[in-house]
Tab-separated table of C-alpha atoms in Angstrom:
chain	number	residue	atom	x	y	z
A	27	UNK	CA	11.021	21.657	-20.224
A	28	UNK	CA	11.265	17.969	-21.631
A	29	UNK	CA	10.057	15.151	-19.922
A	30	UNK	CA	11.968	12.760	-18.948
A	31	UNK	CA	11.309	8.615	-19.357
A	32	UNK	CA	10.527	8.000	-16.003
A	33	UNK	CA	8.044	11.095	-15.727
A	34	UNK	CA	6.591	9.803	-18.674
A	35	UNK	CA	5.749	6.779	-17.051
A	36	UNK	CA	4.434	8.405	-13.818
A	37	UNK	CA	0.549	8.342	-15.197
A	38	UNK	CA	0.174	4.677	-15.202
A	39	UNK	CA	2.256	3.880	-12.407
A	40	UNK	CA	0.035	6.391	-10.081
A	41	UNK	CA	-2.868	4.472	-11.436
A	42	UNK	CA	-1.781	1.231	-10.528
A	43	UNK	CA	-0.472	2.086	-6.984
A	44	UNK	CA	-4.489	4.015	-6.710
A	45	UNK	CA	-5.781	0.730	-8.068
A	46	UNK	CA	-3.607	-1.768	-5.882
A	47	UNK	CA	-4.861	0.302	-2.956
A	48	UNK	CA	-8.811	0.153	-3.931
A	49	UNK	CA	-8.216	-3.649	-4.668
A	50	UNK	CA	-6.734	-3.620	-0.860
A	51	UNK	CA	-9.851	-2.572	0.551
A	52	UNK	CA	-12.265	-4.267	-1.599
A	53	UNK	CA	-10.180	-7.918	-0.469
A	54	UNK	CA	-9.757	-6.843	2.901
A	55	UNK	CA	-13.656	-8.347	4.095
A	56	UNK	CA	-12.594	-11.571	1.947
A	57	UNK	CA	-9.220	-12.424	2.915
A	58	UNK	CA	-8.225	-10.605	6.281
A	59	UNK	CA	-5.736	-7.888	6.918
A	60	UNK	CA	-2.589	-10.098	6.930
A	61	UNK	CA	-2.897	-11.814	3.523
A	62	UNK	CA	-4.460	-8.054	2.208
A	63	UNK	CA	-1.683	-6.621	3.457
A	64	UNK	CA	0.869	-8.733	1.914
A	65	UNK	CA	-0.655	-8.825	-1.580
A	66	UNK	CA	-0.842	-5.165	-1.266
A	67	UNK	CA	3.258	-4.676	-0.460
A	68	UNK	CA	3.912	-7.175	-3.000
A	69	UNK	CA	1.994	-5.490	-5.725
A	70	UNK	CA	3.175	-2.455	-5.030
A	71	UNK	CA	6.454	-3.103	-5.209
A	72	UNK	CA	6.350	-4.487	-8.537
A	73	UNK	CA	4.576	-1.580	-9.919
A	74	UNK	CA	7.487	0.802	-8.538
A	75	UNK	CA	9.337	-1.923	-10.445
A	76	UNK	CA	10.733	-4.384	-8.349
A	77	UNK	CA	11.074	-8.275	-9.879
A	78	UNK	CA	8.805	-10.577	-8.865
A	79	UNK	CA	10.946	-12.961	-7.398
A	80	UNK	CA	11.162	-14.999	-4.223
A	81	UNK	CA	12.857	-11.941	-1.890
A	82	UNK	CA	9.972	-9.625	-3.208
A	83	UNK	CA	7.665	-12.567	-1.732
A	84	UNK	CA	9.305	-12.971	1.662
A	85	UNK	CA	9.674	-9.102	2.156
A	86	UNK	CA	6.312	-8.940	1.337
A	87	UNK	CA	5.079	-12.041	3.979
A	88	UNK	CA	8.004	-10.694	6.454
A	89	UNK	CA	5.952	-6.988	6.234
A	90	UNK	CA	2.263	-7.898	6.723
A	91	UNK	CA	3.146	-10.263	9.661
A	92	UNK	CA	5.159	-7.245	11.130
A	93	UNK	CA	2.622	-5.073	11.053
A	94	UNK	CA	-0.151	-7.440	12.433
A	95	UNK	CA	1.856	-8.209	15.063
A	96	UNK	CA	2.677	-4.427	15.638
A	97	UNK	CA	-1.498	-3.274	15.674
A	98	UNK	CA	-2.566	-6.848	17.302
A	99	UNK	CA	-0.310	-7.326	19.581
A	100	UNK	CA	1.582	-4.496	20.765
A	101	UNK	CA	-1.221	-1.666	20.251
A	102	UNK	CA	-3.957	-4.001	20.697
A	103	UNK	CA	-5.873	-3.018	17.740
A	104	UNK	CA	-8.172	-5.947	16.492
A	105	UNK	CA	-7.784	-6.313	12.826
A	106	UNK	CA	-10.472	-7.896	10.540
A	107	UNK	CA	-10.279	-11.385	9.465
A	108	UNK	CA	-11.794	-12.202	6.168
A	109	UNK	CA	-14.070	-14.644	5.220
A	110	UNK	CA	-11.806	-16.913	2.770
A	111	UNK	CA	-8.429	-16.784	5.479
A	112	UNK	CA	-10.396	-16.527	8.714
A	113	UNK	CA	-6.927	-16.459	10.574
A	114	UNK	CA	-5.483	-13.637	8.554
């Protein structure tokens, strides 16, 4: 069975998505769930290969104030703020 180019490249892109997600919880005490949240989809993203353009930016705003206002709002689940964006 060969490999095939994207398989090869599954190792390192695994790692980064693991390491995007520890960085996400390390930041989330610093800079709040909404700006945590947002780096996180944006990151992401880009590692499954996605430019780094303006779109990837808004999606990636558009997402994490989406799903604060889901869990804050509509569920009523308080969500940290962070100490550098206390209104993230």
């Amino acid at each position: 069975r060969t490999v095939s180019a994207a398989g090869a490249r599954g190792g390192p892109r695994v790692a980064g998505v693991v390491g995007a997600g520890i960085g996400y919880v390390l930041l989330v005490p610093l800079a709040g769930y909404a700006a945590s949240v947002g780096l996180l989809m944006l990151v992401t993203s880009w590692l499954q290969g996605r430019p780094m353009d303006r779109r990837s930016v808004w999606v990636s705003v558009a997402g994490a104030a989406l799903l604060w206002a889901l869990f804050v709002w509509v569920l009523r689940v308080p969500y940290p703020t962070g100490r550098w964006v206390p209104f993230a």
